């Protein structure tokens, strides 16, 4: 599997140029878990049957992050996608960030706020937006402002950013109604097999449920 994964692209989009996570936790964690499952769906390793996520092809992808998730899903009893999101989310941000740092796409900066509170940021080595992030942004924006067909990976990335609420941060300059209408067109388009599209829809819903439930719990606890 060549190029960046959806997990890599989501992290790059979620972190600002100063290296801070503008999406927040656990939204990023759940989004990354959804990205892993989306990758497996696009690779035709998993699909949704009877509302349960099932492994249709246990052949390793060659990507450790994906293969570990594939093995976990395959070894466990069939569960709904939303049940896997929380189980797969643990530790994902650090793993993806470590990979981007090792690849030289980002760098790690650690310091302390007010000389007390530890903080770690992940800016690009040049201080400018990483080229891979720029490419992802352009790909997504072109899909939103255009009328033609959209490739499966771009459609999946748009679905993912919408599920975690990142789309509102990325495309503020575009009319909301246009974005909403175009996303509906893309969702209905013939860009993947029926099984893959169903899996992606289920993953989007699962991530949205996970993030919404967490936000509701946080509000209840604070009140």
XYZ file of C-alpha atoms in Angstrom, residues 12-211:
200
model
C -2.181 16.500 9.196
C -5.544 18.177 8.675
C -6.326 18.142 12.397
C -3.061 19.820 13.466
C -2.551 23.527 12.752
C 0.674 25.066 11.439
C 1.903 25.645 15.012
C 1.623 21.917 15.640
C -1.428 22.011 17.935
C -4.391 19.656 17.708
C -7.363 21.833 16.789
C -9.758 18.913 16.602
C -9.331 17.926 20.237
C -9.468 14.604 22.032
C -11.116 12.144 21.920
C -12.518 13.291 18.563
C -9.146 12.689 16.907
C -8.833 9.254 18.519
C -12.239 8.130 17.288
C -11.664 9.675 13.888
C -8.430 7.735 13.513
C -10.126 4.500 14.514
C -12.714 5.209 11.843
C -9.916 5.921 9.365
C -8.329 2.541 10.073
C -11.622 0.768 9.432
C -12.202 2.856 6.304
C -8.790 1.784 4.990
C -9.699 -1.850 5.589
C -13.023 -1.362 3.829
C -11.337 0.302 0.846
C -8.839 -2.575 0.752
C -11.793 -4.975 0.713
C -10.695 -6.659 3.907
C -13.871 -5.906 5.868
C -17.495 -5.132 5.205
C -20.719 -4.756 7.142
C -23.143 -7.694 7.183
C -26.266 -7.767 9.342
C -25.046 -4.506 10.916
C -21.872 -6.237 12.106
C -18.330 -5.639 10.895
C -16.890 -8.834 9.449
C -13.553 -9.735 7.906
C -14.011 -10.854 4.294
C -10.299 -11.248 3.512
C -7.738 -11.826 6.301
C -4.766 -11.315 3.955
C -2.389 -8.766 5.544
C -2.120 -5.391 3.829
C 1.544 -4.991 4.715
C 0.820 -1.971 6.916
C 1.277 -2.872 10.628
C -1.323 -0.373 11.855
C -3.971 -1.828 9.559
C -2.964 -5.450 9.969
C -3.155 -5.255 13.766
C -6.688 -3.870 13.491
C -7.593 -6.511 10.911
C -6.383 -9.259 13.252
C -8.258 -7.730 16.189
C -11.527 -7.557 14.275
C -11.013 -11.063 12.912
C -10.266 -12.606 16.310
C -13.197 -11.033 18.103
C -16.865 -11.812 17.840
C -18.753 -9.797 15.199
C -19.614 -6.343 16.544
C -21.235 -3.229 15.229
C -18.786 -0.694 13.779
C -19.466 1.716 16.647
C -18.301 -0.922 19.126
C -14.955 -1.236 17.354
C -14.295 2.514 17.266
C -13.632 2.774 20.997
C -11.644 -0.455 21.102
C -9.303 0.531 18.277
C -8.878 4.204 19.220
C -6.478 3.760 22.144
C -2.996 5.029 21.380
C -3.694 5.746 17.706
C -2.808 9.483 17.705
C 0.646 8.813 19.162
C 1.332 5.998 16.709
C 0.325 8.048 13.686
C 2.229 11.109 14.887
C 5.330 9.004 15.566
C 5.140 7.663 12.026
C 4.861 11.149 10.528
C 7.802 12.325 12.641
C 9.909 9.325 11.576
C 9.042 10.078 7.950
C 10.127 13.696 8.346
C 6.672 15.083 7.584
C 6.349 16.566 11.088
C 8.746 17.269 13.935
C 8.189 16.885 17.676
C 8.640 19.878 20.004
C 8.255 19.462 23.766
C 8.202 22.307 26.288
C 6.276 23.488 29.343
C 3.502 26.047 29.595
C 4.163 28.479 32.441
C 7.215 26.321 33.176
C 4.931 23.705 34.713
C 2.544 22.016 32.298
C 4.162 19.755 29.701
C 3.187 20.338 26.102
C 4.100 18.560 22.896
C 3.519 20.097 19.500
C 3.973 18.711 15.994
C 4.754 21.440 13.456
C 6.270 20.725 10.069
C 10.076 20.839 9.805
C 9.844 23.939 7.578
C 7.209 25.748 9.644
C 4.919 25.785 6.600
C 2.020 23.486 5.847
C 3.308 20.026 4.871
C 3.022 19.291 1.157
C 0.987 16.160 1.889
C -1.568 18.214 3.821
C -1.783 20.775 1.030
C -2.377 17.983 -1.484
C -5.163 16.507 0.663
C -6.819 19.902 1.064
C -6.712 20.577 -2.667
C -8.052 17.134 -3.470
C -10.968 17.565 -1.091
C -11.739 21.119 -2.168
C -11.664 20.178 -5.844
C -14.163 17.432 -5.097
C -16.471 19.866 -3.290
C -16.436 22.658 -5.868
C -16.485 20.335 -8.874
C -19.281 18.312 -10.422
C -17.477 15.271 -11.706
C -16.786 11.855 -10.203
C -14.728 11.553 -7.017
C -12.246 8.799 -6.274
C -12.987 6.459 -3.386
C -10.191 7.669 -1.105
C -11.172 11.314 -1.430
C -14.809 10.440 -0.800
C -13.783 8.456 2.283
C -11.625 11.334 3.591
C -14.478 13.797 3.124
C -16.797 11.410 4.934
C -14.305 11.093 7.774
C -13.709 14.835 8.234
C -17.463 15.361 8.251
C -17.952 12.720 10.928
C -15.552 14.433 13.358
C -16.668 17.977 12.503
C -13.377 18.938 10.897
C -15.018 19.900 7.606
C -16.365 23.093 9.156
C -12.822 24.148 10.020
C -11.344 23.223 6.655
C -13.860 24.748 4.257
C -15.082 27.909 5.930
C -14.748 29.839 2.677
C -17.209 27.561 0.871
C -20.998 28.094 1.188
C -22.396 25.645 3.723
C -25.348 24.697 1.538
C -23.060 24.004 -1.411
C -20.858 21.770 0.703
C -23.861 19.933 2.122
C -25.396 19.395 -1.303
C -22.136 18.258 -2.852
C -21.439 15.816 -0.029
C -24.863 14.292 -0.653
C -24.024 13.964 -4.356
C -20.714 12.325 -3.544
C -22.360 9.921 -1.110
C -24.811 8.863 -3.813
C -22.146 8.596 -6.520
C -20.818 5.451 -8.159
C -17.276 5.641 -6.711
C -17.037 2.297 -4.928
C -18.711 -1.064 -4.687
C -22.017 -1.267 -2.851
C -20.395 -3.237 -0.020
C -17.588 -0.695 0.388
C -19.990 2.250 0.312
C -22.168 0.593 2.932
C -19.152 0.006 5.158
C -18.020 3.607 4.795
C -21.494 4.908 5.643
C -21.571 2.692 8.730
C -18.107 3.870 9.784
C -19.116 7.505 9.417
C -22.174 6.910 11.580
C -20.094 5.003 14.138
C -17.564 7.840 14.510
C -20.357 10.404 14.831
C -22.063 8.315 17.530
C -18.805 7.915 19.463
C -17.943 11.619 19.400
